[in-house]
Structures are given as structure tokens and as C-alpha cells.
Amino acid sequence: MVSKNQIKLITGLQQKKYRIEHQLFIAEGVKVIQELLSANFVPQYLFVTEADSDVFGTVEKIVVNENEMKKISALSTPSSCLAVFKMPKPVDPDYKGLIVALDDIRDPGNLGTIIRLCDWFGVRDLLCSKTTVDLYNPKVIQATMGSVARVRVTYVDLPSYLAETSLPVFGTFMDGQNIYKEKLPAEGIIVFGNEANGISPTLETQIKNRIAIPRFGDLQQTESLNVATATAICLSEFRRSS
């Protein structure tokens, strides 16, 4: 059974200020929770319905019914399990290899998908501007499908970081060089910008390597690609070249 205080805590964790205050976040779904447990994330609570009460082995759990799960779930169609995890202590990035940097990404689904892409393409470090959506937003955690356990996400002052880095910095622009014709390095930083406005003018001045994903359609009227889609294409090309 879930208590009133637990319901209040969990529903509060859907807001960033309460996540920061309590240093807790929500994860839903068997796969996501199993991935986080395997990566030694520490659960504060684990709620499961009777159907999945044996899935998590000896981990301490609270069995709830479907109506109780609806009260605490952040999903329109609740999963059979929900966990409240303690936020891990921040780990400094390596600042080497291939790094993705996000400038003011606002959509939780985009951030979650980009984290999955980093995991798929072996990008260990993802840098986010201070204005990028919160990593522990429940929709971000859900979209990562567990990859959040294997990618270091660090919020930094991007202009200051790019000004000091010795790595080559790449950015995606409509007037950039055709990515399919460029020799791309194994190490570097790839910057992706806001969904509506692209890379900010402040960062643009610090990016020496401008690349573009060319359009092949006859009409060529599509204004831009979704940022997660652009990330997938770019990471694929960087890995293929290296």
C-alpha cells in the first residue's frame, strides 16, 4: 500500500524544485528500473503491482494495486512498477574522446533520446547548457530506456567550456560543410542547438568547424531536422569516419 505522504512526495518529484530539494527522481517501467538497479543506483522506494512482484528479486518493494499506481504514475498509461531513486553524486567528465554538447534543448523526449544515442554510439560524456531540460525530468528518464545509467550528463557553462577546450569543436548549421564529404576526427565536441532557434549566437562564434546534413529531396523545403535525428546522423558519420 502507498501512503498519503508517499503519494505527496512522488507527485512532487515531477517538479524540478522538489527533485533538487529531496535529491530524488522517479523511474517507471521494468527495463528502466532494472538498468538503474544494475548500475547501482540506490532506490528509496520501489512500488510494483502484483503481476511484477517477483521481477526485481530480493530488492525491497511495496506491492500496490493498479488504482494506487495510477495515483503516483507520471504516465498517461501507468507501468506496472515505479521506483524513487536517490540522485547519484556528480562525476566529473573525462573531457576526451567524442563528446556531445547540447545548447538549450528544451524537449524532454529529445534529451532522453540523445542520451540513448550517446550510449549506442559509445559517447561517454554529454554536456548540457544550464538552460537545457533537467536530466531527472520523468519524461527524460523514461525516454532514455535505461541509458542514463551509462552516460555521464554534466551541466556546464558551455561558452566558458568551449573557450577553454583544446578539442576541435563542431556545430551543425544549414550553411556548413557537407558532413558526408568531411574527414571527421575520433575526438572532438559536437554542439547541437535549441529545437526552434538552433545554436545560440554566443556559441556560434566559438565553433570553427561548421557542418551540415544536406537535403536530398527535390523540393528541399524542409527547414530543419529534429535535433535527436540530427544527432543520430552526425554520430553515425563521426564513428564511420574514425
Coordinates of N, CA and C in Angstrom, one line a residue:
M1 N 0.8 -1.2 0.0 CA 0.0 0.0 0.0 C 0.9 1.3 0.0
V2 N 0.5 2.2 -0.7 CA 1.2 3.5 -0.8 C 0.5 4.5 0.1
S3 N 1.3 5.2 0.9 CA 0.8 6.1 1.9 C 0.5 7.5 1.3
K4 N -0.2 8.3 2.0 CA -0.5 9.7 1.5 C 0.8 10.5 1.4
N5 N 1.7 10.3 2.4 CA 2.9 11.1 2.3 C 3.8 10.6 1.2
Q6 N 3.8 9.3 0.8 CA 4.5 8.8 -0.3 C 3.9 9.4 -1.6
I7 N 2.6 9.4 -1.7 CA 1.9 10.0 -2.9 C 2.3 11.5 -3.0
K8 N 2.3 12.2 -1.9 CA 2.7 13.6 -2.0 C 4.1 13.8 -2.4
L9 N 5.0 13.0 -1.9 CA 6.4 13.0 -2.3 C 6.6 12.7 -3.8
I10 N 6.0 11.6 -4.2 CA 6.2 11.2 -5.6 C 5.6 12.2 -6.6
T11 N 4.4 12.7 -6.4 CA 3.8 13.6 -7.3 C 4.6 14.9 -7.3
G12 N 5.2 15.3 -6.1 CA 6.0 16.5 -6.1 C 7.3 16.3 -6.9
L13 N 7.8 15.1 -7.0 CA 9.1 14.9 -7.7 C 8.9 15.1 -9.2
Q14 N 7.7 15.3 -9.7 CA 7.5 15.6 -11.1 C 7.9 17.1 -11.4
Q15 N 8.2 17.8 -10.3 CA 8.7 19.2 -10.5 C 10.2 19.3 -10.1
K16 N 10.9 20.0 -10.8 CA 12.4 20.1 -10.6 C 12.7 20.6 -9.3
K17 N 12.1 21.6 -8.7 CA 12.5 22.2 -7.4 C 12.4 21.1 -6.3
Y18 N 11.4 20.2 -6.4 CA 11.3 19.2 -5.4 C 12.3 18.1 -5.6
R19 N 12.6 17.8 -6.8 CA 13.7 16.8 -7.1 C 15.0 17.3 -6.5
I20 N 15.3 18.6 -6.7 CA 16.5 19.2 -6.2 C 16.5 19.2 -4.6
E21 N 15.3 19.6 -4.1 CA 15.2 19.6 -2.6 C 15.4 18.3 -2.0
H22 N 14.8 17.2 -2.5 CA 14.9 15.9 -1.9 C 16.0 15.0 -2.5
Q23 N 16.7 15.5 -3.6 CA 17.7 14.7 -4.3 C 17.2 13.3 -4.6
L24 N 16.0 13.3 -5.2 CA 15.3 12.1 -5.6 C 14.7 12.3 -7.0
F25 N 14.6 11.1 -7.7 CA 13.9 11.2 -9.0 C 13.1 9.9 -9.2
I26 N 12.2 10.0 -10.2 CA 11.3 8.9 -10.5 C 11.7 8.1 -11.7
A27 N 11.6 6.8 -11.7 CA 11.7 6.0 -12.9 C 10.6 5.0 -13.0
E28 N 10.1 4.8 -14.2 CA 8.9 3.9 -14.4 C 9.3 2.8 -15.4
G29 N 8.8 1.6 -15.3 CA 8.9 0.6 -16.2 C 10.0 -0.4 -15.8
V30 N 9.8 -1.7 -16.1 CA 10.7 -2.7 -15.7 C 12.1 -2.5 -16.3
K31 N 12.2 -2.3 -17.6 CA 13.6 -2.1 -18.2 C 14.4 -1.0 -17.5
V32 N 13.8 0.2 -17.4 CA 14.5 1.3 -16.9 C 14.9 1.1 -15.5
I33 N 14.0 0.6 -14.7 CA 14.3 0.3 -13.3 C 15.4 -0.7 -13.1
Q34 N 15.3 -1.8 -13.9 CA 16.4 -2.8 -13.9 C 17.7 -2.3 -14.3
E35 N 17.8 -1.5 -15.3 CA 19.0 -0.9 -15.7 C 19.7 0.0 -14.6
L36 N 18.8 0.8 -14.0 CA 19.3 1.6 -12.9 C 19.8 0.8 -11.7
L37 N 19.1 -0.2 -11.3 CA 19.5 -1.1 -10.2 C 20.8 -1.8 -10.6
S38 N 20.9 -2.2 -11.8 CA 22.2 -2.9 -12.2 C 23.4 -1.9 -12.2
A39 N 23.1 -0.6 -12.4 CA 24.2 0.4 -12.3 C 24.4 0.9 -10.9
N40 N 23.8 0.2 -9.9 CA 24.0 0.6 -8.5 C 23.3 1.9 -8.1
F41 N 22.3 2.4 -8.9 CA 21.5 3.5 -8.4 C 20.8 3.0 -7.1
V42 N 20.6 3.8 -6.1 CA 20.0 3.4 -4.9 C 18.5 3.7 -4.8
P43 N 17.7 2.7 -4.7 CA 16.2 3.0 -4.6 C 15.8 3.5 -3.2
Q44 N 15.0 4.5 -3.2 CA 14.4 4.9 -1.9 C 13.1 4.1 -1.7
Y45 N 12.3 3.9 -2.8 CA 11.1 3.1 -2.8 C 11.0 2.4 -4.1
L46 N 10.4 1.2 -4.1 CA 10.1 0.5 -5.3 C 8.7 0.0 -5.2
F47 N 7.8 0.5 -6.0 CA 6.4 0.1 -6.0 C 6.1 -0.8 -7.2
V48 N 5.5 -1.9 -6.9 CA 5.1 -2.8 -8.0 C 3.7 -3.4 -7.9
T49 N 3.1 -3.7 -9.0 CA 1.8 -4.4 -8.9 C 2.0 -5.9 -8.7
E50 N 1.0 -6.6 -8.3 CA 1.1 -8.0 -8.0 C 1.7 -8.8 -9.2
A51 N 1.4 -8.4 -10.4 CA 1.9 -9.1 -11.6 C 3.4 -9.1 -11.7
D52 N 4.1 -8.1 -11.2 CA 5.5 -8.0 -11.4 C 6.2 -8.0 -10.0
S53 N 5.6 -8.6 -9.0 CA 6.1 -8.5 -7.7 C 7.4 -9.3 -7.5
D54 N 7.6 -10.3 -8.4 CA 8.8 -11.2 -8.4 C 9.9 -10.7 -9.3
V55 N 9.7 -9.7 -10.1 CA 10.6 -9.3 -11.2 C 12.0 -8.8 -10.6
F56 N 11.9 -8.1 -9.5 CA 13.1 -7.5 -9.0 C 13.8 -8.2 -7.9
G57 N 13.6 -9.5 -7.8 CA 14.3 -10.4 -6.9 C 14.2 -10.0 -5.4
T58 N 15.3 -9.8 -4.8 CA 15.3 -9.5 -3.3 C 15.2 -8.0 -3.0
V59 N 15.1 -7.2 -4.0 CA 15.1 -5.7 -3.7 C 13.8 -5.5 -2.9
E60 N 13.9 -4.7 -1.8 CA 12.7 -4.4 -1.0 C 11.7 -3.6 -1.8
K61 N 10.5 -4.0 -1.8 CA 9.4 -3.4 -2.6 C 8.1 -3.3 -1.9
I62 N 7.3 -2.4 -2.4 CA 5.9 -2.2 -1.9 C 4.9 -2.6 -2.9
V63 N 4.1 -3.6 -2.6 CA 3.1 -4.1 -3.6 C 1.9 -3.2 -3.5
V64 N 1.5 -2.7 -4.7 CA 0.3 -1.8 -4.8 C -0.7 -2.3 -5.8
N65 N -1.9 -1.8 -5.8 CA -2.8 -2.2 -6.8 C -2.8 -1.2 -8.0
E66 N -3.5 -1.5 -9.0 CA -3.5 -0.6 -10.2 C -4.0 0.8 -9.9
N67 N -5.0 0.9 -9.1 CA -5.5 2.3 -8.8 C -4.5 3.1 -8.0
E68 N -3.7 2.5 -7.1 CA -2.7 3.2 -6.4 C -1.6 3.6 -7.3
M69 N -1.2 2.7 -8.3 CA -0.2 3.0 -9.3 C -0.6 4.2 -10.1
K70 N -1.9 4.3 -10.5 CA -2.3 5.5 -11.2 C -2.1 6.8 -10.5
K71 N -2.3 6.7 -9.2 CA -2.1 7.9 -8.4 C -0.7 8.5 -8.3
I72 N 0.3 7.6 -8.5 CA 1.7 8.0 -8.4 C 2.4 8.1 -9.7
S73 N 1.8 7.5 -10.8 CA 2.5 7.5 -12.1 C 2.5 8.8 -12.8
A74 N 3.5 9.1 -13.5 CA 3.6 10.3 -14.3 C 3.2 10.0 -15.8
L75 N 2.8 8.7 -16.1 CA 2.5 8.3 -17.4 C 1.0 8.3 -17.6
S76 N 0.6 8.6 -18.8 CA -0.9 8.5 -19.1 C -1.4 7.1 -19.0
T77 N -0.5 6.1 -19.4 CA -0.8 4.7 -19.2 C 0.2 4.2 -18.2
P78 N -0.1 4.0 -16.9 CA 0.9 3.7 -15.9 C 1.5 2.3 -16.2
S79 N 2.8 2.2 -15.8 CA 3.5 1.0 -15.9 C 3.1 0.1 -14.7
S80 N 3.7 -1.1 -14.7 CA 3.4 -2.0 -13.5 C 4.4 -1.7 -12.4
C81 N 5.3 -0.8 -12.5 CA 6.3 -0.5 -11.5 C 6.8 0.9 -11.5
L82 N 7.1 1.4 -10.4 CA 7.6 2.8 -10.3 C 8.6 2.8 -9.1
A83 N 9.8 3.4 -9.4 CA 10.8 3.5 -8.3 C 11.2 4.9 -8.1
V84 N 11.5 5.2 -6.8 CA 12.1 6.5 -6.5 C 13.5 6.3 -6.1
F85 N 14.4 6.9 -6.9 CA 15.8 6.7 -6.7 C 16.5 7.9 -6.1
K86 N 17.6 7.7 -5.4 CA 18.4 8.8 -4.9 C 19.3 9.3 -6.1
M87 N 19.4 10.5 -6.2 CA 20.3 11.1 -7.3 C 21.8 10.7 -6.9
P88 N 22.5 10.2 -7.9 CA 23.9 9.9 -7.6 C 24.7 11.2 -7.5
K89 N 25.9 11.1 -6.8 CA 26.8 12.2 -6.8 C 27.3 12.5 -8.2
P90 N 27.5 13.8 -8.6 CA 28.0 14.1 -9.9 C 29.4 13.6 -10.0
V91 N 29.7 13.1 -11.3 CA 31.0 12.6 -11.6 C 31.6 13.5 -12.7
D92 N 32.8 13.9 -12.5 CA 33.4 14.8 -13.5 C 33.6 14.1 -14.8
P93 N 33.3 14.7 -15.9 CA 33.5 14.1 -17.2 C 35.0 13.9 -17.5
D94 N 35.3 13.0 -18.5 CA 36.7 12.8 -18.9 C 37.2 13.9 -19.7
Y95 N 36.4 14.6 -20.5 CA 36.8 15.6 -21.4 C 37.7 15.1 -22.4
K96 N 37.5 13.9 -22.9 CA 38.3 13.3 -24.0 C 37.4 12.4 -24.8
G97 N 37.9 12.0 -26.0 CA 37.1 11.2 -26.9 C 36.1 12.1 -27.6
L98 N 35.0 11.5 -28.0 CA 33.9 12.2 -28.7 C 32.9 12.6 -27.7
I99 N 32.6 13.9 -27.7 CA 31.7 14.5 -26.7 C 30.5 15.2 -27.4
V100 N 29.3 15.0 -26.9 CA 28.1 15.8 -27.4 C 27.8 16.9 -26.4
A101 N 27.6 18.1 -27.0 CA 27.2 19.2 -26.2 C 25.8 19.8 -26.7
L102 N 24.9 20.0 -25.7 CA 23.6 20.5 -26.1 C 23.4 21.9 -25.6
D103 N 22.9 22.7 -26.5 CA 22.7 24.2 -26.2 C 21.2 24.4 -26.1
D104 N 20.7 24.5 -24.9 CA 19.3 24.9 -24.6 C 18.3 24.0 -25.2
I105 N 18.5 22.7 -25.1 CA 17.5 21.7 -25.5 C 16.4 21.7 -24.5
R106 N 15.1 21.8 -25.0 CA 14.0 22.0 -24.1 C 13.1 20.8 -24.0
D107 N 13.1 20.0 -25.0 CA 12.1 18.9 -25.0 C 12.7 17.7 -24.3
P108 N 12.0 17.2 -23.3 CA 12.5 16.0 -22.5 C 12.7 14.8 -23.4
G109 N 11.8 14.6 -24.3 CA 11.9 13.4 -25.2 C 13.2 13.5 -26.0
N110 N 13.5 14.7 -26.5 CA 14.8 14.9 -27.3 C 16.0 14.5 -26.4
L111 N 16.0 15.1 -25.2 CA 17.2 14.8 -24.3 C 17.3 13.3 -24.0
G112 N 16.2 12.7 -23.7 CA 16.2 11.3 -23.4 C 16.7 10.4 -24.6
T113 N 16.2 10.8 -25.8 CA 16.7 10.1 -27.0 C 18.1 10.3 -27.3
I114 N 18.6 11.5 -27.1 CA 20.0 11.8 -27.3 C 20.9 11.0 -26.3
I115 N 20.5 10.9 -25.1 CA 21.2 10.0 -24.1 C 21.3 8.6 -24.6
R116 N 20.2 8.1 -25.2 CA 20.2 6.7 -25.7 C 21.2 6.6 -26.9
L117 N 21.2 7.7 -27.7 CA 22.1 7.7 -28.9 C 23.6 7.7 -28.4
C118 N 23.9 8.5 -27.4 CA 25.2 8.5 -26.9 C 25.6 7.2 -26.4
D119 N 24.7 6.5 -25.7 CA 25.0 5.1 -25.2 C 25.3 4.2 -26.4
W120 N 24.4 4.3 -27.4 CA 24.6 3.4 -28.6 C 25.9 3.6 -29.4
F121 N 26.3 4.9 -29.5 CA 27.5 5.2 -30.3 C 28.7 5.3 -29.4
G122 N 28.6 4.9 -28.1 CA 29.8 4.9 -27.3 C 30.3 6.3 -26.9
V123 N 29.4 7.3 -26.8 CA 29.8 8.6 -26.3 C 29.6 8.6 -24.8
R124 N 30.6 8.7 -24.1 CA 30.6 8.6 -22.6 C 30.1 9.9 -21.9
D125 N 30.4 11.0 -22.5 CA 30.1 12.3 -21.9 C 29.1 13.2 -22.7
L126 N 28.1 13.6 -22.1 CA 27.1 14.5 -22.7 C 27.1 15.8 -21.8
L127 N 27.5 16.9 -22.5 CA 27.5 18.2 -21.8 C 26.2 19.0 -22.1
C128 N 25.6 19.6 -21.1 CA 24.4 20.3 -21.3 C 24.5 21.8 -20.8
S129 N 24.0 22.7 -21.5 CA 23.9 24.1 -21.1 C 23.0 24.1 -19.8
K130 N 23.2 25.2 -19.1 CA 22.4 25.4 -17.8 C 20.9 25.4 -18.1
T131 N 20.5 25.9 -19.4 CA 19.1 26.0 -19.7 C 18.5 24.8 -20.4
T132 N 19.3 23.7 -20.6 CA 18.8 22.5 -21.1 C 17.9 21.8 -20.1
V133 N 16.9 21.1 -20.6 CA 15.9 20.5 -19.7 C 16.6 19.6 -18.7
D134 N 16.0 19.4 -17.5 CA 16.6 18.7 -16.4 C 16.7 17.2 -16.7
L135 N 17.9 16.6 -16.5 CA 18.1 15.2 -16.7 C 17.1 14.4 -16.0
Y136 N 16.7 14.8 -14.8 CA 15.9 13.9 -13.9 C 14.4 14.2 -14.1
N137 N 14.0 14.9 -15.1 CA 12.6 15.1 -15.5 C 12.1 13.6 -15.8
P138 N 11.0 13.2 -15.3 CA 10.5 11.9 -15.5 C 10.4 11.5 -17.0
K139 N 10.1 12.4 -17.9 CA 10.0 12.1 -19.3 C 11.3 11.9 -19.9
V140 N 12.4 12.5 -19.4 CA 13.7 12.3 -19.9 C 14.2 10.9 -19.5
I141 N 14.0 10.6 -18.2 CA 14.4 9.3 -17.7 C 13.7 8.2 -18.5
Q142 N 12.4 8.3 -18.7 CA 11.6 7.4 -19.5 C 12.2 7.2 -20.9
A143 N 12.5 8.3 -21.5 CA 13.0 8.2 -22.9 C 14.4 7.6 -23.0
T144 N 15.1 7.6 -22.0 CA 16.5 7.1 -22.1 C 16.4 5.5 -22.1
M145 N 15.4 4.9 -21.6 CA 15.2 3.5 -21.6 C 16.4 2.8 -20.9
G146 N 16.9 3.5 -19.9 CA 18.0 2.9 -19.0 C 19.4 3.4 -19.4
S147 N 19.5 4.0 -20.6 CA 20.9 4.5 -21.0 C 21.4 5.6 -20.1
V148 N 20.6 6.2 -19.3 CA 21.0 7.2 -18.4 C 22.0 6.6 -17.4
A149 N 22.0 5.3 -17.2 CA 22.9 4.6 -16.3 C 24.3 4.5 -16.8
R150 N 24.5 4.8 -18.2 CA 25.8 4.5 -18.8 C 26.4 5.8 -19.5
V151 N 25.7 6.9 -19.4 CA 26.2 8.2 -20.0 C 26.3 9.2 -18.9
R152 N 27.5 9.8 -18.8 CA 27.6 10.9 -17.8 C 27.0 12.2 -18.4
V153 N 26.1 12.8 -17.8 CA 25.4 14.0 -18.2 C 25.9 15.1 -17.2
T154 N 26.5 16.1 -17.7 CA 27.0 17.2 -16.9 C 26.5 18.6 -17.4
Y155 N 26.0 19.4 -16.5 CA 25.5 20.7 -16.8 C 26.7 21.7 -16.6
V156 N 27.0 22.4 -17.6 CA 28.2 23.3 -17.6 C 27.8 24.7 -18.2
D157 N 28.7 25.6 -18.0 CA 28.7 26.9 -18.7 C 29.3 26.7 -20.1
L158 N 28.5 26.4 -21.1 CA 29.0 26.0 -22.4 C 30.0 27.0 -23.0
P159 N 29.6 28.3 -23.0 CA 30.6 29.2 -23.6 C 31.9 29.2 -23.0
S160 N 32.0 29.1 -21.7 CA 33.3 29.1 -21.0 C 34.0 27.8 -21.3
Y161 N 33.3 26.7 -21.3 CA 33.9 25.4 -21.6 C 34.5 25.4 -23.0
L162 N 33.7 25.8 -24.0 CA 34.2 25.8 -25.4 C 35.4 26.7 -25.5
A163 N 35.4 27.8 -24.8 CA 36.6 28.8 -24.9 C 37.8 28.2 -24.4
E164 N 37.7 27.2 -23.5 CA 38.9 26.6 -22.8 C 39.4 25.3 -23.4
T165 N 38.5 24.6 -24.1 CA 38.8 23.3 -24.6 C 39.9 23.3 -25.7
S166 N 40.7 22.2 -25.7 CA 41.7 22.0 -26.7 C 41.2 21.1 -27.8
L167 N 40.0 20.5 -27.6 CA 39.4 19.6 -28.6 C 38.8 20.4 -29.8
P168 N 38.8 19.9 -31.0 CA 38.1 20.6 -32.1 C 36.6 20.6 -31.8
V169 N 36.0 21.7 -32.1 CA 34.6 21.9 -31.9 C 33.8 22.0 -33.2
F170 N 32.8 21.1 -33.3 CA 31.9 21.1 -34.5 C 30.5 21.5 -34.1
G171 N 29.8 22.2 -35.1 CA 28.4 22.6 -34.9 C 27.7 22.3 -36.1
T172 N 26.4 22.1 -36.0 CA 25.5 21.8 -37.2 C 24.8 23.1 -37.6
F173 N 25.0 23.5 -38.8 CA 24.4 24.7 -39.4 C 23.9 24.4 -40.8
M174 N 23.0 25.2 -41.2 CA 22.4 25.0 -42.6 C 23.5 25.3 -43.7
D175 N 24.4 26.2 -43.4 CA 25.4 26.6 -44.4 C 26.8 25.9 -44.1
G176 N 26.8 24.9 -43.3 CA 28.0 24.2 -43.0 C 28.5 23.3 -44.2
Q177 N 29.7 22.7 -44.0 CA 30.2 21.8 -45.0 C 29.5 20.4 -44.9
N178 N 29.3 19.9 -46.1 CA 28.6 18.6 -46.2 C 29.3 17.5 -45.3
I179 N 28.5 17.0 -44.3 CA 29.1 16.1 -43.4 C 29.6 14.8 -44.1
Y180 N 29.0 14.4 -45.2 CA 29.3 13.2 -45.9 C 30.6 13.3 -46.6
K181 N 31.1 14.5 -46.8 CA 32.4 14.7 -47.5 C 33.5 15.1 -46.6
E182 N 33.3 15.2 -45.3 CA 34.3 15.7 -44.4 C 35.0 14.5 -43.8
K183 N 36.3 14.7 -43.5 CA 37.1 13.7 -42.7 C 36.9 14.1 -41.3
L184 N 36.2 13.3 -40.5 CA 35.8 13.6 -39.1 C 36.7 12.9 -38.1
P185 N 37.1 13.6 -37.1 CA 38.1 13.0 -36.1 C 37.4 12.1 -35.1
A186 N 38.2 11.3 -34.5 CA 37.7 10.4 -33.4 C 37.5 11.1 -32.1
E187 N 38.2 12.3 -32.0 CA 38.0 13.1 -30.8 C 37.5 14.5 -31.2
G188 N 36.5 15.0 -30.4 CA 36.0 16.3 -30.7 C 34.7 16.5 -29.9
I189 N 34.2 17.7 -30.0 CA 32.9 18.1 -29.4 C 31.9 18.5 -30.5
I190 N 30.7 17.9 -30.5 CA 29.7 18.2 -31.5 C 28.6 18.9 -30.7
V191 N 28.3 20.2 -31.2 CA 27.3 21.0 -30.5 C 26.0 21.0 -31.3
F192 N 24.9 20.7 -30.6 CA 23.6 20.8 -31.2 C 22.7 21.8 -30.4
G193 N 22.0 22.6 -31.2 CA 21.3 23.7 -30.7 C 19.8 23.5 -30.4
N194 N 19.2 24.5 -29.8 CA 17.8 24.5 -29.5 C 16.9 24.1 -30.6
E195 N 15.8 23.5 -30.3 CA 14.8 23.0 -31.3 C 14.3 24.0 -32.2
A196 N 14.0 25.2 -31.7 CA 13.4 26.3 -32.5 C 14.5 27.2 -33.1
N197 N 15.5 27.5 -32.3 CA 16.5 28.5 -32.7 C 17.9 28.1 -33.1
G198 N 18.1 26.8 -33.0 CA 19.5 26.3 -33.3 C 20.5 26.7 -32.3
I199 N 21.8 26.7 -32.7 CA 22.9 27.1 -31.8 C 22.8 28.6 -31.6
S200 N 23.0 29.0 -30.3 CA 22.9 30.4 -29.9 C 24.1 31.2 -30.6
P201 N 23.9 32.5 -30.8 CA 24.9 33.3 -31.4 C 26.2 33.3 -30.6
T202 N 26.1 33.3 -29.3 CA 27.2 33.3 -28.4 C 28.1 32.1 -28.6
L203 N 27.5 30.9 -28.8 CA 28.3 29.7 -29.0 C 28.8 29.6 -30.5
E204 N 28.0 30.2 -31.4 CA 28.3 30.1 -32.8 C 29.7 30.7 -33.1
T205 N 30.0 31.8 -32.4 CA 31.3 32.4 -32.6 C 32.5 31.5 -32.2
Q206 N 32.2 30.5 -31.4 CA 33.3 29.7 -30.8 C 33.4 28.4 -31.6
I207 N 32.6 28.2 -32.6 CA 32.6 26.9 -33.4 C 33.3 27.2 -34.7
K208 N 34.5 26.6 -34.9 CA 35.3 26.8 -36.1 C 34.9 25.8 -37.2
N209 N 34.3 24.6 -36.8 CA 34.0 23.6 -37.8 C 32.5 23.5 -38.0
R210 N 32.0 24.1 -39.0 CA 30.6 24.1 -39.3 C 30.3 23.0 -40.3
I211 N 29.4 22.1 -39.8 CA 29.0 21.0 -40.7 C 27.5 21.1 -40.9
A212 N 27.0 20.4 -42.0 CA 25.6 20.4 -42.4 C 25.2 19.0 -42.8
I213 N 24.0 18.6 -42.6 CA 23.4 17.4 -43.1 C 22.6 17.9 -44.4
P214 N 23.1 17.5 -45.6 CA 22.4 18.1 -46.8 C 21.0 17.5 -47.0
R215 N 20.2 18.3 -47.6 CA 18.8 17.8 -48.0 C 18.9 17.2 -49.4
F216 N 18.2 16.1 -49.6 CA 18.2 15.4 -50.9 C 16.9 15.4 -51.6
G217 N 15.8 15.9 -51.0 CA 14.5 16.0 -51.6 C 14.5 17.0 -52.8
D218 N 13.7 16.7 -53.7 CA 13.6 17.6 -54.9 C 13.2 19.0 -54.6
L219 N 12.3 19.2 -53.7 CA 11.7 20.5 -53.4 C 12.6 21.2 -52.4
Q220 N 13.3 20.4 -51.5 CA 14.2 21.0 -50.5 C 13.5 22.1 -49.7
Q221 N 12.3 21.9 -49.2 CA 11.6 22.9 -48.5 C 11.6 22.6 -47.0
T222 N 12.0 21.4 -46.5 CA 12.1 21.2 -45.1 C 13.1 22.1 -44.4
E223 N 12.7 22.8 -43.4 CA 13.5 23.8 -42.8 C 14.6 23.2 -42.0
S224 N 14.3 22.1 -41.2 CA 15.4 21.6 -40.3 C 15.0 20.2 -40.0
L225 N 16.0 19.5 -39.3 CA 15.7 18.1 -38.8 C 15.5 18.2 -37.3
N226 N 14.7 17.3 -36.8 CA 14.6 17.2 -35.3 C 16.0 17.0 -34.7
V227 N 16.3 17.6 -33.6 CA 17.6 17.6 -33.0 C 18.1 16.2 -32.7
A228 N 17.3 15.3 -32.2 CA 17.7 14.0 -32.0 C 18.0 13.2 -33.2
T229 N 17.3 13.5 -34.3 CA 17.5 12.8 -35.6 C 18.9 13.3 -36.1
A230 N 19.1 14.6 -36.0 CA 20.4 15.2 -36.4 C 21.6 14.6 -35.6
T231 N 21.4 14.4 -34.4 CA 22.4 13.8 -33.5 C 22.7 12.4 -34.0
A232 N 21.7 11.6 -34.3 CA 21.9 10.2 -34.8 C 22.7 10.2 -36.0
I233 N 22.4 11.1 -37.0 CA 23.1 11.1 -38.3 C 24.6 11.5 -38.0
C234 N 24.8 12.5 -37.2 CA 26.1 13.0 -37.0 C 27.0 12.0 -36.3
L235 N 26.5 11.4 -35.2 CA 27.2 10.4 -34.5 C 27.6 9.2 -35.4
S236 N 26.7 8.8 -36.2 CA 26.9 7.7 -37.2 C 28.1 8.1 -38.1
E237 N 28.1 9.3 -38.6 CA 29.2 9.7 -39.5 C 30.5 9.9 -38.8
F238 N 30.5 10.4 -37.6 CA 31.7 10.5 -36.9 C 32.3 9.2 -36.6
R239 N 31.5 8.2 -36.2 CA 32.0 6.9 -35.9 C 32.5 6.2 -37.2
R240 N 31.8 6.4 -38.3 CA 32.2 5.8 -39.5 C 33.5 6.3 -40.0
S241 N 33.7 7.6 -39.8 CA 35.0 8.2 -40.3 C 36.2 7.8 -39.5
S242 N 35.9 7.6 -38.2 CA 37.0 7.3 -37.3 C 37.4 5.8 -37.2

